[in-house]
mmCIF file of C-alpha atoms in Angstrom:
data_model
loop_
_atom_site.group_PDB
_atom_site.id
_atom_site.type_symbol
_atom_site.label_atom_id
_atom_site.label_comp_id
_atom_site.label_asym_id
_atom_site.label_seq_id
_atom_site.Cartn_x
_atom_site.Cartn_y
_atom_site.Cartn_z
ATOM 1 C CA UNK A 1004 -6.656 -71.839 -40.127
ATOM 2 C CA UNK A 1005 -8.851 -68.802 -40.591
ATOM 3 C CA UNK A 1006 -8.003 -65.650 -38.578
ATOM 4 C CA UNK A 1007 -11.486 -63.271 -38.424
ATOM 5 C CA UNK A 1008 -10.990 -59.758 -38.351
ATOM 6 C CA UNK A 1009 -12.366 -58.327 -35.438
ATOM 7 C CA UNK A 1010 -11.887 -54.376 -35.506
ATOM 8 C CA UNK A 1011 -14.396 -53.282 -33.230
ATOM 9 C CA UNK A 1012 -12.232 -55.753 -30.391
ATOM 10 C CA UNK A 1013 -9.078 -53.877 -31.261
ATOM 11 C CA UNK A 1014 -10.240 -50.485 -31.159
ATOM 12 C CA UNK A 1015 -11.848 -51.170 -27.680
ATOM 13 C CA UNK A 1016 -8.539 -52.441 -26.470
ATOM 14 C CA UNK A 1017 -6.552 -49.090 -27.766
ATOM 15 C CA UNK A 1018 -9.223 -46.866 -25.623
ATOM 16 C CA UNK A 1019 -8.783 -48.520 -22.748
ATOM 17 C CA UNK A 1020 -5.027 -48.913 -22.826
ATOM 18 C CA UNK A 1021 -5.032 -44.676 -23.498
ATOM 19 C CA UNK A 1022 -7.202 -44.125 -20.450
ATOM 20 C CA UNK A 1023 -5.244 -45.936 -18.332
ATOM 21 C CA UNK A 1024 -2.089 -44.091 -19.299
ATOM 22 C CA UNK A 1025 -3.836 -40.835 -19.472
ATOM 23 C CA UNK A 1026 -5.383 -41.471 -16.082
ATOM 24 C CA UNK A 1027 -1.664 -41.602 -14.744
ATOM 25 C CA UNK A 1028 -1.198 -38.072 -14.675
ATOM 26 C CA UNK A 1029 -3.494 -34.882 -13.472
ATOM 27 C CA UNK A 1030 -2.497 -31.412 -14.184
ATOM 28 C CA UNK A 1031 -3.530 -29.359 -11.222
ATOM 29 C CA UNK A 1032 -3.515 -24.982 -11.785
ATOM 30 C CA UNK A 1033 -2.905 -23.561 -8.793
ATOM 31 C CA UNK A 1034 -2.636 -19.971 -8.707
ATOM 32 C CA UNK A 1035 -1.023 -19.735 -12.860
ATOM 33 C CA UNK A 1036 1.292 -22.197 -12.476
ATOM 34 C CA UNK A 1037 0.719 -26.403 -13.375
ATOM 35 C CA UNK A 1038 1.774 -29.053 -10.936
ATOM 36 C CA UNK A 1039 1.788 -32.569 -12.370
ATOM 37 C CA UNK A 1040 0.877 -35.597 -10.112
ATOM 38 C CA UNK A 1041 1.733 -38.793 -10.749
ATOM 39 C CA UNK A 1042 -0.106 -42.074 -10.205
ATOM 40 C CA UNK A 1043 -3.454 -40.607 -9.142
ATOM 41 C CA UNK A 1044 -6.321 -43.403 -8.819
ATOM 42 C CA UNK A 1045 -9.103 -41.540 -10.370
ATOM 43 C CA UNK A 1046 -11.729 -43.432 -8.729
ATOM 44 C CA UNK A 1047 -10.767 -41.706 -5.416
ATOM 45 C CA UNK A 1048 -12.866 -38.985 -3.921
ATOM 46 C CA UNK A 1049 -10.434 -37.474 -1.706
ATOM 47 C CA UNK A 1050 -8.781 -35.639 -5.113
ATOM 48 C CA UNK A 1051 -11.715 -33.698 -6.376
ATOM 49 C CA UNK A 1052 -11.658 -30.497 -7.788
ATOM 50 C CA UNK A 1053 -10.992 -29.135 -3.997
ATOM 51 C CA UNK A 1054 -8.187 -30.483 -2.794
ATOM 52 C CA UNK A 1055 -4.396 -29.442 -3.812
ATOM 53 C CA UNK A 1056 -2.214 -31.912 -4.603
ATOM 54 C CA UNK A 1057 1.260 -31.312 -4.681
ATOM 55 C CA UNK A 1058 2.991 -35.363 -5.632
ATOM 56 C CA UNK A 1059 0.494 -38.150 -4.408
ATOM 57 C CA UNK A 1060 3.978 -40.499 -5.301
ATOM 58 C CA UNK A 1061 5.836 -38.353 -2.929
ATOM 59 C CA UNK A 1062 5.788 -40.263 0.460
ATOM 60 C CA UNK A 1063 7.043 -36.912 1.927
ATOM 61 C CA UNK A 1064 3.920 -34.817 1.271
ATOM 62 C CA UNK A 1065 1.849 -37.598 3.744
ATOM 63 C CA UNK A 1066 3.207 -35.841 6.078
ATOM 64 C CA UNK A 1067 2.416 -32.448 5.303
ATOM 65 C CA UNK A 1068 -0.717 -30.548 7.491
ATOM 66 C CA UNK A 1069 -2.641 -27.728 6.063
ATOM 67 C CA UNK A 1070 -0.810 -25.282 7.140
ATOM 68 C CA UNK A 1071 2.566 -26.681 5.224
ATOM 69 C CA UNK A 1072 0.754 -27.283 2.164
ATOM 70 C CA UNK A 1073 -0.849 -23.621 2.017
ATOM 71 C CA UNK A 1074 2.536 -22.709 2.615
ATOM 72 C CA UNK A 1075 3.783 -24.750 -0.567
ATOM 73 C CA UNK A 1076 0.682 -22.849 -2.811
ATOM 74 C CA UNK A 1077 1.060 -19.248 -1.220
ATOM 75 C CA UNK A 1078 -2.839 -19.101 -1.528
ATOM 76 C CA UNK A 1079 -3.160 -15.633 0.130
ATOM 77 C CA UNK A 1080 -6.559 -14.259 0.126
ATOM 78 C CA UNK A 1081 -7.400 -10.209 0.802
ATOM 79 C CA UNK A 1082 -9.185 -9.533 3.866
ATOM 80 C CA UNK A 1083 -9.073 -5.768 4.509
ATOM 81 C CA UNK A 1084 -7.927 -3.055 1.586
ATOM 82 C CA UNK A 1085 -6.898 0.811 3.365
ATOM 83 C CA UNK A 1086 -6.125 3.722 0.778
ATOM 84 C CA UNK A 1087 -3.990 6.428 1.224
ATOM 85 C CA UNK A 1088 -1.177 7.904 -1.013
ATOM 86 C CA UNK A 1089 -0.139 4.276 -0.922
ATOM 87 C CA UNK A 1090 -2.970 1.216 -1.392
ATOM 88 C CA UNK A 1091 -2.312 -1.558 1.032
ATOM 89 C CA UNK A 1092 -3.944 -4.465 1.511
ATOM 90 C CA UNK A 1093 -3.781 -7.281 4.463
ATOM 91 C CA UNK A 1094 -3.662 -10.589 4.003
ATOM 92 C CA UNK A 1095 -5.218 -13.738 5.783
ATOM 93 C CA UNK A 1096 -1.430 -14.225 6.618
ATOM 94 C CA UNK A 1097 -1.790 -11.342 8.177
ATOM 95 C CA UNK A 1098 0.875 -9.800 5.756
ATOM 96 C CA UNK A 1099 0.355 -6.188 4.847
ATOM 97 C CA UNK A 1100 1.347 -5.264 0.750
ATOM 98 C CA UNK A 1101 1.178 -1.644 -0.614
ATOM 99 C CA UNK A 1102 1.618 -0.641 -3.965
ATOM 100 C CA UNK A 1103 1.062 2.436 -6.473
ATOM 101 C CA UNK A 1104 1.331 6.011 -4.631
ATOM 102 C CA UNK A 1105 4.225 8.322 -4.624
ATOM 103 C CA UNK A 1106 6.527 5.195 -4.989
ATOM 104 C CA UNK A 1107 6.206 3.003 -7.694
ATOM 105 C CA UNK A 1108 3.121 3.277 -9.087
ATOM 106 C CA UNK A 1109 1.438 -0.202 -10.384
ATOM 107 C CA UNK A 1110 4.235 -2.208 -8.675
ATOM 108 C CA UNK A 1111 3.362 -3.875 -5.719
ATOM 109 C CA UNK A 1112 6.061 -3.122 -3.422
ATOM 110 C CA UNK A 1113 5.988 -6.226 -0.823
ATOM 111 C CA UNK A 1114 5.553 -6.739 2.084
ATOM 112 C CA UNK A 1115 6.474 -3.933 4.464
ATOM 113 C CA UNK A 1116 9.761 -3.704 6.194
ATOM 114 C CA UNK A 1117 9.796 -3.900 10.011
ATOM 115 C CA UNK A 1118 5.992 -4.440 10.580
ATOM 116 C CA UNK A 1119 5.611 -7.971 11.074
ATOM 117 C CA UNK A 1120 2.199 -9.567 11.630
ATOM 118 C CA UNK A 1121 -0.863 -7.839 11.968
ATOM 119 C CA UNK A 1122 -4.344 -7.584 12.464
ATOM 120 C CA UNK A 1123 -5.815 -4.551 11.206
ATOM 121 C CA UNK A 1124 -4.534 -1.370 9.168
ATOM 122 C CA UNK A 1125 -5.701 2.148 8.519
ATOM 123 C CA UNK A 1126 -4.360 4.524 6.066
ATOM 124 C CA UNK A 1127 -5.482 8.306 5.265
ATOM 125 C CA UNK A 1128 -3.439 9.886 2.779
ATOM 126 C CA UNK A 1129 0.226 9.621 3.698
ATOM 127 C CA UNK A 1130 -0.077 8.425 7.360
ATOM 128 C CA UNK A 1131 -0.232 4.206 8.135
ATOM 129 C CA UNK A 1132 -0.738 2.660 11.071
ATOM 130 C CA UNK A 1133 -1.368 -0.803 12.090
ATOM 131 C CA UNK A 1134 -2.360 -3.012 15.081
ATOM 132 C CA UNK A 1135 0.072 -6.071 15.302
ATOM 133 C CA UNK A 1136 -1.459 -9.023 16.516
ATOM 134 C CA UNK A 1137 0.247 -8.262 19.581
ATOM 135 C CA UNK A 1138 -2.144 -5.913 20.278
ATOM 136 C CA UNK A 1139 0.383 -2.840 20.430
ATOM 137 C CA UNK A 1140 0.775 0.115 17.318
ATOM 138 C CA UNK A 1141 3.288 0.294 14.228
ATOM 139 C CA UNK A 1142 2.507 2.955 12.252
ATOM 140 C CA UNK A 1143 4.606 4.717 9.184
ATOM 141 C CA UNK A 1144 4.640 7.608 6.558
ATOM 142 C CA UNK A 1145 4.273 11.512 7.279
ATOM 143 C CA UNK A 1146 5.733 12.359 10.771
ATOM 144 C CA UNK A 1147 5.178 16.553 10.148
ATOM 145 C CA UNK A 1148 3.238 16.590 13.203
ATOM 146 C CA UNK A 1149 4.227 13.356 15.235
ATOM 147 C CA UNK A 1150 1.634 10.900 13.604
ATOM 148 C CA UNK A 1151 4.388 8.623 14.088
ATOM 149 C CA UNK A 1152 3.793 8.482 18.137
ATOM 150 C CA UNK A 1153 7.217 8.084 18.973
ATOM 151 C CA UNK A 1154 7.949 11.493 20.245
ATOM 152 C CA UNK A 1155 9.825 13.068 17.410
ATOM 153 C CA UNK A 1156 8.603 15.592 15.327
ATOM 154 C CA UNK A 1157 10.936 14.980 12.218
ATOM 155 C CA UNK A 1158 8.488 16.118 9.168
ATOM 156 C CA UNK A 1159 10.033 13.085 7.521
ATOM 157 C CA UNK A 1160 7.947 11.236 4.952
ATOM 158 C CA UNK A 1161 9.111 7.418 5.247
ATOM 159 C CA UNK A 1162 6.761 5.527 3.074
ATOM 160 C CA UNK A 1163 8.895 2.050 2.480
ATOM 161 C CA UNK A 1164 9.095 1.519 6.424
ATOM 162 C CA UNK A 1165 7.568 0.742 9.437
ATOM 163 C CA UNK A 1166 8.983 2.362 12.717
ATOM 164 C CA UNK A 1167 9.352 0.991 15.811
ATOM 165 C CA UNK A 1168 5.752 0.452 18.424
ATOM 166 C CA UNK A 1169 3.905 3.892 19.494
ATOM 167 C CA UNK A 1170 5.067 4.800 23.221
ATOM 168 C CA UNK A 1171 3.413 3.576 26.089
ATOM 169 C CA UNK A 1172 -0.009 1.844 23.664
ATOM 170 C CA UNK A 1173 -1.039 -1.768 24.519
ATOM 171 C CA UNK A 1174 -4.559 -3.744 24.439
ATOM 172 C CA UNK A 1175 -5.456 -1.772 21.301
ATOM 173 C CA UNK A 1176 -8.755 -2.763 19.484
ATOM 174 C CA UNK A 1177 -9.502 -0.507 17.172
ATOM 175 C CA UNK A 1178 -7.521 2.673 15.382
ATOM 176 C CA UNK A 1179 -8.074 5.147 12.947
ATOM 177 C CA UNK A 1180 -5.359 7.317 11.363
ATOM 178 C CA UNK A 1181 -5.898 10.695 9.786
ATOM 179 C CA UNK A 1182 -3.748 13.107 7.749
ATOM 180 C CA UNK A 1183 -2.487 14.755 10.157
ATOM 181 C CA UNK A 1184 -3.846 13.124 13.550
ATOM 182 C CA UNK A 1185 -4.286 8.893 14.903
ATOM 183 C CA UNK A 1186 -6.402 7.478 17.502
ATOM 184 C CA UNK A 1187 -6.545 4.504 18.818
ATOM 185 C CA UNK A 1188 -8.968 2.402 21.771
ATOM 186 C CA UNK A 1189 -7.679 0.018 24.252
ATOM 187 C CA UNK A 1190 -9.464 -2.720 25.637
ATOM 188 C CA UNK A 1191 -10.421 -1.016 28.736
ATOM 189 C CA UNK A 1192 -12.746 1.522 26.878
ATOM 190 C CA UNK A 1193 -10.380 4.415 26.885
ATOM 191 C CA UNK A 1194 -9.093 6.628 23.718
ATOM 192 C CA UNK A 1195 -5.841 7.993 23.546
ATOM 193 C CA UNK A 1196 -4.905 10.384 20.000
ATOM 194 C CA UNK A 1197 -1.513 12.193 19.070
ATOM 195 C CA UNK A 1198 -0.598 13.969 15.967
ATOM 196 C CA UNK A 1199 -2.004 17.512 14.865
ATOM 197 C CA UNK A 1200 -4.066 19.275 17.543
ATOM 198 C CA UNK A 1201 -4.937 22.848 15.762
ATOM 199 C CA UNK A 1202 -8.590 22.184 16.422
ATOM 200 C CA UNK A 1203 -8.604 19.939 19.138
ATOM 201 C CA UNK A 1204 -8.930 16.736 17.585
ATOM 202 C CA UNK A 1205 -6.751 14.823 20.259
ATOM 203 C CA UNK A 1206 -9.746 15.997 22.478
ATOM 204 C CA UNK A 1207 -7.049 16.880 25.418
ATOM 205 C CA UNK A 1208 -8.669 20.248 25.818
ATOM 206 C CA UNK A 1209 -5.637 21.800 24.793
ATOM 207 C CA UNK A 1210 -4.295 23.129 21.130
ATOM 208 C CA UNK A 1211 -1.085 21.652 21.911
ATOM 209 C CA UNK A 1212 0.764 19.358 18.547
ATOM 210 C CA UNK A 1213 1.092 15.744 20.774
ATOM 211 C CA UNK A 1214 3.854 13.328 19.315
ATOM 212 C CA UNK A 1215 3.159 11.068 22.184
ATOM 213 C CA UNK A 1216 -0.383 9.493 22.766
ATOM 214 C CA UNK A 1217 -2.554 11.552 24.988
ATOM 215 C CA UNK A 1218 -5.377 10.023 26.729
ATOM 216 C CA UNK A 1219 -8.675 11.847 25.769
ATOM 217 C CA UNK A 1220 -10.769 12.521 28.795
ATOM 218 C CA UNK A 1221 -14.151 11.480 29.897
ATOM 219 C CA UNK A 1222 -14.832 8.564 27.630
ATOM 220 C CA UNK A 1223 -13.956 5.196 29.264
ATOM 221 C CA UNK A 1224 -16.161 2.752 27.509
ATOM 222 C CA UNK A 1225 -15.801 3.673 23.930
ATOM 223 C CA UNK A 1226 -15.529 0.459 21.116
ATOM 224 C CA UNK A 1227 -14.504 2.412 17.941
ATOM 225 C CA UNK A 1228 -13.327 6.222 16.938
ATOM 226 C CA UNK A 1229 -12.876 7.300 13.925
ATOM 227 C CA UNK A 1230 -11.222 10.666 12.655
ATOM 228 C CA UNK A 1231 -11.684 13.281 9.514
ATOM 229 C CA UNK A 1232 -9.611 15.762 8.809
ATOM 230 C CA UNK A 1233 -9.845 18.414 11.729
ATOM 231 C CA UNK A 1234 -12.038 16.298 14.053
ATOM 232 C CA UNK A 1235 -12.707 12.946 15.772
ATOM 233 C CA UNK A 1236 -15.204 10.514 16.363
ATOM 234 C CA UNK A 1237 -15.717 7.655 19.164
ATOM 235 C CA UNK A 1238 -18.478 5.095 19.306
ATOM 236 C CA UNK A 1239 -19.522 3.470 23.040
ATOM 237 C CA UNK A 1240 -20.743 0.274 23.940
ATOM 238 C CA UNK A 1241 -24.449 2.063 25.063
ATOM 239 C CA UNK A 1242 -24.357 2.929 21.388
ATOM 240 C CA UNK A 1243 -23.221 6.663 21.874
ATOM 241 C CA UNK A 1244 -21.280 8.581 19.780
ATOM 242 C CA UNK A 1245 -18.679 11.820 21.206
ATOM 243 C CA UNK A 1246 -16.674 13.824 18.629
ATOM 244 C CA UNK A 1247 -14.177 16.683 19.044
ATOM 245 C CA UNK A 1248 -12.371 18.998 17.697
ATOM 246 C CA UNK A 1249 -13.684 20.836 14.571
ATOM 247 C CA UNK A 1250 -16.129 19.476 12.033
ATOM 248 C CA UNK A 1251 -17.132 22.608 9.995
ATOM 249 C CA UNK A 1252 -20.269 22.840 12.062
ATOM 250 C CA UNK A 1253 -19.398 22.432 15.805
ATOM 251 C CA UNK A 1254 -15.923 22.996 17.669
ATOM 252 C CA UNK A 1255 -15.191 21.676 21.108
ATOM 253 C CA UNK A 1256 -11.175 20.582 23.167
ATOM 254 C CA UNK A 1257 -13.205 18.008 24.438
ATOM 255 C CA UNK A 1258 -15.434 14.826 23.961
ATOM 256 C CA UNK A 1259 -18.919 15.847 23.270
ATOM 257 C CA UNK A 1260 -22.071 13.592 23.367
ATOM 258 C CA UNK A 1261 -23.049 14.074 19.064
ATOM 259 C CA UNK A 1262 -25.766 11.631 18.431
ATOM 260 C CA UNK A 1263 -27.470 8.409 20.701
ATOM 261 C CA UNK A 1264 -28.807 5.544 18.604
ATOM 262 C CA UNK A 1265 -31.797 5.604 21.374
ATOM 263 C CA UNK A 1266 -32.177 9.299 20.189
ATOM 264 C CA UNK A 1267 -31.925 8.456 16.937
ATOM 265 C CA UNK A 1268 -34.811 5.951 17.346
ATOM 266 C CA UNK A 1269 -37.482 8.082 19.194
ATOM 267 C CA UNK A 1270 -36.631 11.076 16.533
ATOM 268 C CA UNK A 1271 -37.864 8.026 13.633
ATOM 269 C CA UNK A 1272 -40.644 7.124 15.802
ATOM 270 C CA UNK A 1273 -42.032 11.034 16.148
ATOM 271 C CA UNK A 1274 -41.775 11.268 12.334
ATOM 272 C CA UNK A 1275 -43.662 7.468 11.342
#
């Protein structure tokens, strides 16, 4: 009996026994570090380059939303930076992180004791506040002149920390914290400030250091305020904007009407 070499027959049968093992096992990167899974059918859409897949042999991850298998990755994604002394970041966790400053600098120190959740942060040299997704204010850092809101004046500089909520704030939508002064909107339109008041930038009419929020008067419909160093700003939902305090230019205790985007627009249309 003759037996006819057939070489081109065996080497086809080596490929395809190497694919299949190969084709057993997918290494996944996810975030620096590999995850092998086992026993993947690579004929099956559902594991493209898109999905995460922690063990398709592991009955246990069928049940496993989402949520639970973001959880498992850690995939945390930036969505607002603030800069101060410290640089913080929050995350779509809704985690805030700081690192570098007048603490460690380079190290990212974790996330911050005592703050729990929130949805938006502002930082200005030493002073951080925060609105937790409660709506109410956390804020931390430089208390020399009550930034804090808590009604202490204690000059202390806790940068690690959050303290406990601002008195008496709820329904806040937007804040803004300076180096010496913070103000914050509610829901209802009105503005209420406390810190530093040398140049009236709490907008009380008064001079007086507040390390309690003070409501600022007149303004009941503002959006957004903002505030520099000696002064504050507010934006209004008929797209007018009132500042206080001292600017370098102007000086007023109380809410003045600065600028009116409808003023703004028939000033443009004089000049065309």
């Amino acid at each position: 009996m003759k037996f006819i070499k057939q070489p081109s027959f065996i080497l086809l049968s080596l490929c395809l026994f190497f694919f299949s093992c190969v084709s057993q096992e997918k290494i996944v990167s996810v975030e620096g570090e590999e995850i092998s899974t086992e026993g993947e059918n690579p004929t099956d859409d559902s594991n493209d380059e898109n999905t995460t897949i922690v063990n398709s042999n592991d009955d246990s991850n069928d049940d496993l939303d989402k949520d639970s298998k973001d959880e498992v990755v850690d995939n945390r994604l930036i969505k607002q930076l603030a800069i101060g002394n410290e640089n913080c970041f929050l995350d779509n966790l809704n985690d805030v992180k700081c690192w570098g400053g007048t603490a460690q600098p380079g190290k990212l120190l974790g996330i911050v004791p005592g703050l729990g959740k929130v949805k938006n942060i502002s930082v200005t040299g030493n002073t951080f506040c925060t609105i937790t997704l409660d709506d109410r204010v956390k804020c931390w850092g430089s208390n020399h002149y009550g930034q804090m809101g808590n009604g202490e004046i204690s000059g202390v500089s806790d940068i690690i920390s959050a303290g406990p909520y601002v008195s008496g704030l709820s329904d806040i939508v937007s804040i803004s914290a300076g180096f010496y002064h913070v103000c914050a909107v509610k829901s209802n339109g009105t503005i209420f400030c406390w810190g530093r008041n040398d140049q009236g930038q709490l907008g009380d009419s008064t001079n007086v250091q507040r390390p309690n929020p003070t409501i600022v008067p007149n303004i009941s419909n503002a959006v957004k305020v903002d505030v520099g160093l000696s002064h504050t700003c507010a934006l209004t939902d008929d797209q007018k904007i009132f500042c206080w305090g001292n600017d370098g230019v102007t000086s007023s205790l109380i809410p003045v009407e600065a600028v009116s985007y409808t003023h703004l627009r028939a000033h443009e249309t004089r000049h065309d």
